[in-house]
Tab-separated table of N, CA and C in Angstrom:
chain	number	residue	atom	x	y	z
A	914	MET	N	90.290	103.519	108.068
A	914	MET	CA	91.678	103.612	107.643
A	914	MET	C	92.229	105.003	107.925
A	915	ALA	N	91.505	106.034	107.555
A	915	ALA	CA	92.006	107.397	107.716
A	915	ALA	C	91.926	107.881	109.153
A	916	THR	N	91.042	107.296	109.939
A	916	THR	CA	90.826	107.778	111.297
A	916	THR	C	92.070	107.645	112.164
A	917	LEU	N	92.721	106.489	112.116
A	917	LEU	CA	93.894	106.257	112.953
A	917	LEU	C	95.210	106.663	112.292
A	918	PHE	N	95.161	107.044	111.037
A	918	PHE	CA	96.394	107.329	110.304
A	918	PHE	C	97.237	108.431	110.954
A	919	PRO	N	96.663	109.574	111.364
A	919	PRO	CA	97.512	110.598	112.004
A	919	PRO	C	98.214	110.085	113.263
A	920	LEU	N	97.498	109.302	114.066
A	920	LEU	CA	98.113	108.740	115.267
A	920	LEU	C	99.223	107.758	114.901
A	921	MET	N	98.989	106.947	113.885
A	921	MET	CA	100.023	106.010	113.433
A	921	MET	C	101.270	106.761	112.975
A	922	CYS	N	101.078	107.885	112.280
A	922	CYS	CA	102.226	108.684	111.818
A	922	CYS	C	103.024	109.221	112.996
A	923	ILE	N	102.331	109.704	114.022
A	923	ILE	CA	103.018	110.229	115.209
A	923	ILE	C	103.819	109.122	115.887
A	924	VAL	N	103.199	107.971	116.072
A	924	VAL	CA	103.890	106.837	116.710
A	924	VAL	C	105.092	106.412	115.875
A	925	ALA	N	104.921	106.296	114.571
A	925	ALA	CA	106.032	105.893	113.694
A	925	ALA	C	107.168	106.910	113.756
A	926	CYS	N	106.837	108.201	113.766
A	926	CYS	CA	107.875	109.237	113.842
A	926	CYS	C	108.603	109.196	115.182
A	927	LEU	N	107.870	108.959	116.262
A	927	LEU	CA	108.509	108.879	117.582
A	927	LEU	C	109.401	107.650	117.700
A	928	LEU	N	108.956	106.536	117.139
A	928	LEU	CA	109.746	105.307	117.213
A	928	LEU	C	110.945	105.321	116.273
A	929	HIS	N	110.821	106.038	115.173
A	929	HIS	CA	111.860	106.024	114.132
A	929	HIS	C	112.187	107.456	113.729
A	930	GLN	N	112.706	108.223	114.681
A	930	GLN	CA	112.957	109.645	114.460
A	930	GLN	C	113.895	109.896	113.291
A	931	ARG	N	114.801	109.017	113.077
A	931	ARG	CA	115.760	109.172	111.968
A	931	ARG	C	115.047	109.212	110.609
A	932	HIS	N	113.892	108.553	110.514
A	932	HIS	CA	113.156	108.463	109.253
A	932	HIS	C	111.878	109.305	109.259
A	933	SER	N	111.739	110.166	110.240
A	933	SER	CA	110.482	110.916	110.376
A	933	SER	C	110.200	111.840	109.195
A	934	ILE	N	111.222	112.383	108.554
A	934	ILE	CA	110.996	113.264	107.401
A	934	ILE	C	110.348	112.484	106.259
A	935	ILE	N	110.815	111.282	106.017
A	935	ILE	CA	110.226	110.446	104.961
A	935	ILE	C	108.773	110.128	105.296
A	936	ILE	N	108.529	109.781	106.547
A	936	ILE	CA	107.158	109.487	106.977
A	936	ILE	C	106.275	110.707	106.762
A	937	MET	N	106.746	111.868	107.181
A	937	MET	CA	105.943	113.099	107.058
A	937	MET	C	105.699	113.474	105.588
A	938	LYS	N	106.696	113.277	104.731
A	938	LYS	CA	106.517	113.584	103.307
A	938	LYS	C	105.523	112.645	102.640
A	939	SER	N	105.325	111.472	103.214
A	939	SER	CA	104.395	110.498	102.648
A	939	SER	C	102.937	110.844	102.943
A	940	ILE	N	102.699	111.620	103.973
A	940	ILE	CA	101.330	111.894	104.427
A	940	ILE	C	100.455	112.533	103.344
A	941	PRO	N	100.899	113.610	102.674
A	941	PRO	CA	100.027	114.190	101.631
A	941	PRO	C	99.701	113.215	100.506
A	942	ARG	N	100.660	112.365	100.148
A	942	ARG	CA	100.408	111.381	99.092
A	942	ARG	C	99.374	110.363	99.530
A	943	PHE	N	99.382	110.021	100.822
A	943	PHE	CA	98.367	109.117	101.352
A	943	PHE	C	96.986	109.745	101.192
A	944	TYR	N	96.849	110.989	101.611
A	944	TYR	CA	95.532	111.626	101.557
A	944	TYR	C	95.062	111.877	100.128
A	945	LYS	N	96.002	112.136	99.215
A	945	LYS	CA	95.623	112.295	97.804
A	945	LYS	C	95.039	110.984	97.275
A	946	GLY	N	95.738	109.888	97.512
A	946	GLY	CA	95.253	108.584	97.062
A	946	GLY	C	93.965	108.183	97.751
A	947	LEU	N	93.849	108.513	99.032
A	947	LEU	CA	92.639	108.182	99.783
A	947	LEU	C	91.434	108.941	99.234
A	948	THR	N	91.651	110.197	98.873
A	948	THR	CA	90.566	110.997	98.295
A	948	THR	C	90.106	110.389	96.975
A	949	LEU	N	91.046	110.028	96.123
A	949	LEU	CA	90.701	109.403	94.845
A	949	LEU	C	89.998	108.069	95.064
A	950	PHE	N	90.471	107.319	96.036
A	950	PHE	CA	89.876	106.021	96.354
A	950	PHE	C	88.444	106.172	96.858
A	951	SER	N	88.211	107.175	97.683
A	951	SER	CA	86.872	107.349	98.270
A	951	SER	C	85.829	107.745	97.229
A	952	MET	N	86.270	108.254	96.079
A	952	MET	CA	85.339	108.630	95.019
A	952	MET	C	84.928	107.440	94.162
A	953	GLN	N	85.542	106.284	94.400
A	953	GLN	CA	85.236	105.098	93.607
A	953	GLN	C	84.318	104.157	94.374
A	954	LYS	N	83.686	103.298	93.615
A	954	LYS	CA	82.889	102.240	94.231
A	954	LYS	C	83.861	101.282	94.914
A	955	GLN	N	83.658	101.048	96.178
A	955	GLN	CA	84.600	100.243	96.933
A	955	GLN	C	84.079	98.831	97.130
A	956	GLN	N	84.930	97.888	96.843
A	956	GLN	CA	84.587	96.481	97.025
A	956	GLN	C	85.458	95.942	98.154
A	957	LEU	N	84.857	95.726	99.312
A	957	LEU	CA	85.600	95.204	100.446
A	957	LEU	C	85.454	93.684	100.489
A	958	ILE	N	86.561	93.031	100.762
A	958	ILE	CA	86.565	91.570	100.860
A	958	ILE	C	87.336	91.175	102.117
A	959	LEU	N	87.211	89.930	102.517
A	959	LEU	CA	87.994	89.438	103.640
A	959	LEU	C	89.418	89.207	103.156
A	960	ILE	N	90.362	89.907	103.774
A	960	ILE	CA	91.770	89.741	103.405
A	960	ILE	C	92.538	89.216	104.608
A	961	HIS	N	93.611	88.513	104.358
A	961	HIS	CA	94.391	87.843	105.390
A	961	HIS	C	95.308	88.816	106.132
A	962	ARG	N	96.001	89.665	105.440
A	962	ARG	CA	96.945	90.670	105.939
A	962	ARG	C	98.203	90.080	106.575
A	963	GLY	N	98.478	88.831	106.363
A	963	GLY	CA	99.696	88.233	106.889
A	963	GLY	C	100.020	86.943	106.166
A	964	LEU	N	99.637	86.891	104.906
A	964	LEU	CA	99.792	85.653	104.148
A	964	LEU	C	101.245	85.457	103.725
A	965	HIS	N	101.796	84.318	104.089
A	965	HIS	CA	103.120	83.900	103.644
A	965	HIS	C	103.122	82.371	103.628
A	966	LEU	N	104.186	81.783	103.145
A	966	LEU	CA	104.210	80.332	102.929
A	966	LEU	C	103.949	79.518	104.191
A	967	GLU	N	104.368	80.033	105.359
A	967	GLU	CA	104.149	79.282	106.597
A	967	GLU	C	102.664	79.237	106.984
A	968	ASN	N	101.841	80.099	106.379
A	968	ASN	CA	100.410	80.123	106.684
A	968	ASN	C	99.575	79.351	105.664
A	969	ILE	N	100.233	78.600	104.802
A	969	ILE	CA	99.530	77.789	103.810
A	969	ILE	C	99.867	76.324	104.067
A	970	ILE	N	98.840	75.531	104.311
A	970	ILE	CA	99.022	74.097	104.525
A	970	ILE	C	98.595	73.389	103.243
A	971	HIS	N	99.482	72.570	102.744
A	971	HIS	CA	99.208	71.874	101.491
A	971	HIS	C	99.340	70.375	101.728
A	972	SER	N	98.333	69.650	101.312
A	972	SER	CA	98.409	68.184	101.353
A	972	SER	C	97.785	67.652	100.072
A	973	LYS	N	97.859	66.359	99.879
A	973	LYS	CA	97.280	65.832	98.642
A	973	LYS	C	95.755	65.886	98.659
A	974	ASP	N	95.147	65.974	99.841
A	974	ASP	CA	93.687	66.021	99.939
A	974	ASP	C	93.101	67.425	99.961
A	975	TYR	N	93.848	68.396	100.472
A	975	TYR	CA	93.300	69.745	100.587
A	975	TYR	C	94.407	70.783	100.737
A	976	ASP	N	94.038	72.032	100.511
A	976	ASP	CA	94.888	73.186	100.793
A	976	ASP	C	94.140	74.038	101.806
A	977	ALA	N	94.862	74.631	102.742
A	977	ALA	CA	94.222	75.460	103.760
A	977	ALA	C	95.109	76.654	104.093
A	978	ILE	N	94.475	77.739	104.422
A	978	ILE	CA	95.171	78.938	104.898
A	978	ILE	C	94.846	79.070	106.380
A	979	ILE	N	95.882	79.298	107.184
A	979	ILE	CA	95.693	79.398	108.629
A	979	ILE	C	96.127	80.783	109.129
A	980	ASP	N	95.930	81.041	110.404
A	980	ASP	CA	96.370	82.249	111.107
A	980	ASP	C	95.676	83.505	110.580
A	981	PHE	N	94.421	83.631	110.913
A	981	PHE	CA	93.637	84.781	110.495
A	981	PHE	C	93.591	85.870	111.564
A	982	GLY	N	94.609	85.952	112.416
A	982	GLY	CA	94.641	86.931	113.497
A	982	GLY	C	94.632	88.376	113.036
A	983	GLU	N	95.156	88.652	111.851
A	983	GLU	CA	95.189	90.021	111.319
A	983	GLU	C	94.157	90.241	110.218
A	984	ALA	N	93.300	89.269	109.987
A	984	ALA	CA	92.319	89.369	108.903
A	984	ALA	C	91.363	90.539	109.131
A	985	ALA	N	90.881	91.101	108.022
A	985	ALA	CA	89.942	92.228	108.105
A	985	ALA	C	89.190	92.328	106.788
A	986	PHE	N	88.064	93.025	106.824
A	986	PHE	CA	87.376	93.356	105.584
A	986	PHE	C	88.001	94.640	105.070
A	987	ALA	N	88.570	94.578	103.891
A	987	ALA	CA	89.262	95.734	103.319
A	987	ALA	C	89.325	95.579	101.806
A	988	HIS	N	89.870	96.578	101.158
A	988	HIS	CA	90.052	96.545	99.715
A	988	HIS	C	91.212	95.602	99.386
A	989	PRO	N	91.131	94.863	98.273
A	989	PRO	CA	92.218	93.932	97.913
A	989	PRO	C	93.584	94.608	97.785
A	990	LEU	N	93.629	95.906	97.487
A	990	LEU	CA	94.922	96.585	97.357
A	990	LEU	C	95.706	96.604	98.668
A	991	VAL	N	95.035	96.423	99.797
A	991	VAL	CA	95.738	96.353	101.076
A	991	VAL	C	96.692	95.161	101.067
A	992	THR	N	96.210	94.026	100.603
A	992	THR	CA	97.061	92.836	100.517
A	992	THR	C	98.189	93.050	99.507
A	993	PHE	N	97.872	93.643	98.359
A	993	PHE	CA	98.906	93.902	97.359
A	993	PHE	C	99.987	94.830	97.914
A	994	ALA	N	99.579	95.875	98.626
A	994	ALA	CA	100.544	96.826	99.183
A	994	ALA	C	101.452	96.149	100.201
A	995	ARG	N	100.875	95.334	101.045
A	995	ARG	CA	101.674	94.642	102.070
A	995	ARG	C	102.668	93.678	101.414
A	996	THR	N	102.213	92.921	100.430
A	996	THR	CA	103.104	92.002	99.716
A	996	THR	C	104.212	92.780	99.011
A	997	TYR	N	103.853	93.898	98.388
A	997	TYR	CA	104.822	94.755	97.693
A	997	TYR	C	105.913	95.223	98.655
A	998	ILE	N	105.527	95.661	99.836
A	998	ILE	CA	106.501	96.164	100.805
A	998	ILE	C	107.366	95.036	101.353
A	999	ILE	N	106.753	93.959	101.753
A	999	ILE	CA	107.502	92.878	102.388
A	999	ILE	C	108.514	92.250	101.440
A	1000	HIS	N	108.188	92.201	100.154
A	1000	HIS	CA	109.100	91.604	99.166
A	1000	HIS	C	109.771	92.669	98.298
A	1001	TYR	N	109.813	93.896	98.751
A	1001	TYR	CA	110.303	95.017	97.947
A	1001	TYR	C	111.737	94.826	97.470
A	1002	GLU	N	112.583	94.266	98.309
A	1002	GLU	CA	114.000	94.148	97.955
A	1002	GLU	C	114.283	93.044	96.940
A	1003	ASP	N	113.343	92.156	96.731
A	1003	ASP	CA	113.486	91.111	95.725
A	1003	ASP	C	112.987	91.690	94.397
A	1004	ILE	N	113.884	92.274	93.638
A	1004	ILE	CA	113.515	93.029	92.436
A	1004	ILE	C	112.808	92.148	91.413
A	1005	LYS	N	113.274	90.931	91.231
A	1005	LYS	CA	112.630	90.035	90.270
A	1005	LYS	C	111.181	89.763	90.677
A	1006	PHE	N	110.980	89.423	91.943
A	1006	PHE	CA	109.620	89.184	92.435
A	1006	PHE	C	108.768	90.436	92.287
A	1007	ARG	N	109.338	91.588	92.676
A	1007	ARG	CA	108.597	92.853	92.614
A	1007	ARG	C	108.133	93.147	91.193
A	1008	ASN	N	108.994	92.928	90.205
A	1008	ASN	CA	108.623	93.201	88.813
A	1008	ASN	C	107.529	92.267	88.314
A	1009	VAL	N	107.649	90.973	88.613
A	1009	VAL	CA	106.625	90.012	88.206
A	1009	VAL	C	105.318	90.316	88.932
A	1010	PHE	N	105.407	90.587	90.221
A	1010	PHE	CA	104.231	90.904	91.029
A	1010	PHE	C	103.533	92.152	90.486
A	1011	ALA	N	104.307	93.184	90.173
A	1011	ALA	CA	103.728	94.424	89.654
A	1011	ALA	C	103.025	94.192	88.322
A	1012	GLN	N	103.630	93.390	87.454
A	1012	GLN	CA	103.017	93.094	86.167
A	1012	GLN	C	101.685	92.377	86.346
A	1013	LYS	N	101.670	91.363	87.192
A	1013	LYS	CA	100.435	90.607	87.434
A	1013	LYS	C	99.375	91.495	88.089
A	1014	MET	N	99.806	92.354	88.985
A	1014	MET	CA	98.874	93.241	89.662
A	1014	MET	C	98.241	94.216	88.668
A	1015	ARG	N	99.055	94.765	87.770
A	1015	ARG	CA	98.529	95.689	86.753
A	1015	ARG	C	97.470	95.001	85.893
A	1016	GLU	N	97.728	93.746	85.541
A	1016	GLU	CA	96.771	93.001	84.713
A	1016	GLU	C	95.449	92.813	85.441
A	1017	LYS	N	95.494	92.523	86.725
A	1017	LYS	CA	94.271	92.247	87.488
A	1017	LYS	C	93.503	93.513	87.860
A	1018	ILE	N	94.209	94.609	88.120
A	1018	ILE	CA	93.568	95.802	88.677
A	1018	ILE	C	93.568	96.947	87.663
A	1019	SER	N	93.754	96.653	86.401
A	1019	SER	CA	93.878	97.723	85.402
A	1019	SER	C	92.624	98.581	85.284
A	1020	GLN	N	91.475	98.072	85.735
A	1020	GLN	CA	90.246	98.837	85.609
A	1020	GLN	C	90.098	99.908	86.694
A	1021	VAL	N	90.973	99.960	87.687
A	1021	VAL	CA	90.875	100.947	88.762
A	1021	VAL	C	91.413	102.285	88.262
A	1022	ASP	N	90.555	103.313	88.266
A	1022	ASP	CA	90.998	104.657	87.883
A	1022	ASP	C	91.998	105.174	88.912
A	1023	ASN	N	92.989	105.931	88.458
A	1023	ASN	CA	94.017	106.504	89.342
A	1023	ASN	C	94.721	105.433	90.168
A	1024	PHE	N	94.928	104.296	89.557
A	1024	PHE	CA	95.494	103.155	90.261
A	1024	PHE	C	96.791	103.496	90.988
A	1025	GLU	N	97.714	104.183	90.307
A	1025	GLU	CA	99.025	104.438	90.912
A	1025	GLU	C	98.917	105.289	92.171
A	1026	ASN	N	98.097	106.338	92.139
A	1026	ASN	CA	97.933	107.181	93.326
A	1026	ASN	C	97.257	106.421	94.467
A	1027	ILE	N	96.267	105.638	94.126
A	1027	ILE	CA	95.556	104.868	95.148
A	1027	ILE	C	96.478	103.803	95.743
A	1028	PHE	N	97.212	103.100	94.882
A	1028	PHE	CA	98.132	102.084	95.374
A	1028	PHE	C	99.205	102.709	96.258
A	1029	PHE	N	99.696	103.886	95.857
A	1029	PHE	CA	100.697	104.576	96.671
A	1029	PHE	C	100.134	104.856	98.064
A	1030	ALA	N	98.869	105.272	98.143
A	1030	ALA	CA	98.239	105.528	99.444
A	1030	ALA	C	98.242	104.270	100.303
A	1031	PHE	N	97.937	103.127	99.706
A	1031	PHE	CA	97.938	101.872	100.448
A	1031	PHE	C	99.351	101.476	100.874
A	1032	VAL	N	100.337	101.738	100.028
A	1032	VAL	CA	101.731	101.445	100.389
A	1032	VAL	C	102.153	102.311	101.576
A	1033	VAL	N	101.825	103.605	101.529
A	1033	VAL	CA	102.165	104.512	102.630
A	1033	VAL	C	101.504	104.032	103.923
A	1034	TYR	N	100.210	103.770	103.844
A	1034	TYR	CA	99.472	103.325	105.028
A	1034	TYR	C	100.077	102.051	105.604
A	1035	THR	N	100.353	101.096	104.746
A	1035	THR	CA	100.873	99.804	105.190
A	1035	THR	C	102.267	99.955	105.797
A	1036	ALA	N	103.140	100.729	105.143
A	1036	ALA	CA	104.500	100.919	105.662
A	1036	ALA	C	104.464	101.592	107.033
A	1037	ILE	N	103.659	102.627	107.167
A	1037	ILE	CA	103.586	103.337	108.447
A	1037	ILE	C	102.951	102.440	109.509
A	1038	HIS	N	101.952	101.669	109.125
A	1038	HIS	CA	101.344	100.727	110.065
A	1038	HIS	C	102.385	99.722	110.557
A	1039	LEU	N	103.184	99.189	109.650
A	1039	LEU	CA	104.223	98.232	110.033
A	1039	LEU	C	105.278	98.884	110.933
A	1040	LEU	N	105.537	100.181	110.735
A	1040	LEU	CA	106.535	100.885	111.538
A	1040	LEU	C	106.040	101.218	112.944
A	1041	THR	N	104.744	101.079	113.198
A	1041	THR	CA	104.234	101.368	114.537
A	1041	THR	C	104.434	100.200	115.493
A	1042	ALA	N	104.749	99.053	114.973
A	1042	ALA	CA	104.999	97.881	115.817
A	1042	ALA	C	106.451	97.900	116.281
A	1043	HIS	N	106.787	96.995	117.154
A	1043	HIS	CA	108.181	96.866	117.577
A	1043	HIS	C	108.933	96.146	116.471
A	1044	VAL	N	109.550	96.932	115.624
A	1044	VAL	CA	110.201	96.412	114.421
A	1044	VAL	C	111.685	96.193	114.693
A	1045	PRO	N	112.189	94.991	114.410
A	1045	PRO	CA	113.641	94.797	114.526
A	1045	PRO	C	114.360	95.768	113.584
A	1046	SER	N	115.483	96.282	114.025
A	1046	SER	CA	116.188	97.306	113.239
A	1046	SER	C	116.514	96.844	111.826
A	1047	ALA	N	116.701	95.559	111.624
A	1047	ALA	CA	116.996	95.042	110.280
A	1047	ALA	C	115.807	95.219	109.337
A	1048	ARG	N	114.598	95.286	109.868
A	1048	ARG	CA	113.412	95.405	109.023
A	1048	ARG	C	112.991	96.854	108.762
A	1049	ILE	N	113.482	97.787	109.543
A	1049	ILE	CA	113.040	99.176	109.404
A	1049	ILE	C	113.262	99.668	107.979
A	1050	LEU	N	114.448	99.439	107.441
A	1050	LEU	CA	114.725	99.900	106.076
A	1050	LEU	C	113.856	99.198	105.049
A	1051	ARG	N	113.443	97.962	105.334
A	1051	ARG	CA	112.552	97.242	104.423
A	1051	ARG	C	111.242	98.017	104.247
A	1052	TYR	N	110.796	98.685	105.299
A	1052	TYR	CA	109.539	99.428	105.244
A	1052	TYR	C	109.737	100.876	104.795
A	1053	ILE	N	110.921	101.432	105.035
A	1053	ILE	CA	111.205	102.819	104.663
A	1053	ILE	C	111.602	102.929	103.192
A	1054	ARG	N	112.374	101.977	102.697
A	1054	ARG	CA	112.907	102.049	101.336
A	1054	ARG	C	111.823	102.212	100.256
A	1055	PRO	N	110.708	101.478	100.310
A	1055	PRO	CA	109.673	101.716	99.288
A	1055	PRO	C	109.139	103.151	99.318
A	1056	LEU	N	109.013	103.733	100.513
A	1056	LEU	CA	108.550	105.117	100.606
A	1056	LEU	C	109.556	106.062	99.977
A	1057	CYS	N	110.840	105.855	100.261
A	1057	CYS	CA	111.891	106.701	99.672
A	1057	CYS	C	111.854	106.626	98.146
A	1058	ASP	N	111.797	105.418	97.623
A	1058	ASP	CA	111.808	105.239	96.173
A	1058	ASP	C	110.564	105.828	95.521
A	1059	LEU	N	109.407	105.619	96.128
A	1059	LEU	CA	108.173	106.112	95.538
A	1059	LEU	C	108.072	107.630	95.641
A	1060	LEU	N	108.589	108.213	96.722
A	1060	LEU	CA	108.577	109.672	96.850
A	1060	LEU	C	109.575	110.328	95.904
A	1061	ALA	N	110.653	109.629	95.589
A	1061	ALA	CA	111.691	110.187	94.726
A	1061	ALA	C	111.260	110.278	93.265
A	1062	ASN	N	110.260	109.510	92.898
A	1062	ASN	CA	109.806	109.478	91.505
A	1062	ASN	C	108.442	110.126	91.390
A	1063	SER	N	108.260	110.917	90.340
A	1063	SER	CA	106.946	111.522	90.146
A	1063	SER	C	105.921	110.450	89.750
A	1064	ARG	N	106.371	109.435	89.071
A	1064	ARG	CA	105.509	108.285	88.765
A	1064	ARG	C	105.980	107.133	89.621
A	1065	MET	N	105.050	106.306	90.015
A	1065	MET	CA	105.424	105.162	90.839
A	1065	MET	C	106.208	104.145	90.032
A	1066	VAL	N	107.145	103.511	90.697
A	1066	VAL	CA	107.915	102.460	90.052
A	1066	VAL	C	107.403	101.120	90.531
A	1067	ILE	N	106.263	100.714	89.995
A	1067	ILE	CA	105.762	99.392	90.347
A	1067	ILE	C	105.769	98.543	89.100
């Protein structure tokens, strides 16, 4: 995760120069959370990294998840961070999601700093792709809001 992060930041800044200051300000927070995360026992699991309703097949006989093209072994917070960013503008969903996430992950020490690191990583990763201009703010806005507050607003 940390190995490619500097390169991802450079690519994101070059592709989105207007938002490069926000990206650059996020970098120290990423490394702070990463340091705290690395001091903990890490539980890696297979995560989808692209789960949405179109990737879930439901029938009366079975349920299935499809499209594992972005799947990886990673910490579960990677999925939470991606879901948080993608649905960030839906305030009702974000609040319910944050509450449920706190209940499930409450045992993680320094949760807010670690989660912030995953949000930064995920947002910058998403910004390295060819992002339609309508989606750029979707990925930048969580960084702006989280950087503006000394405590995370999740």
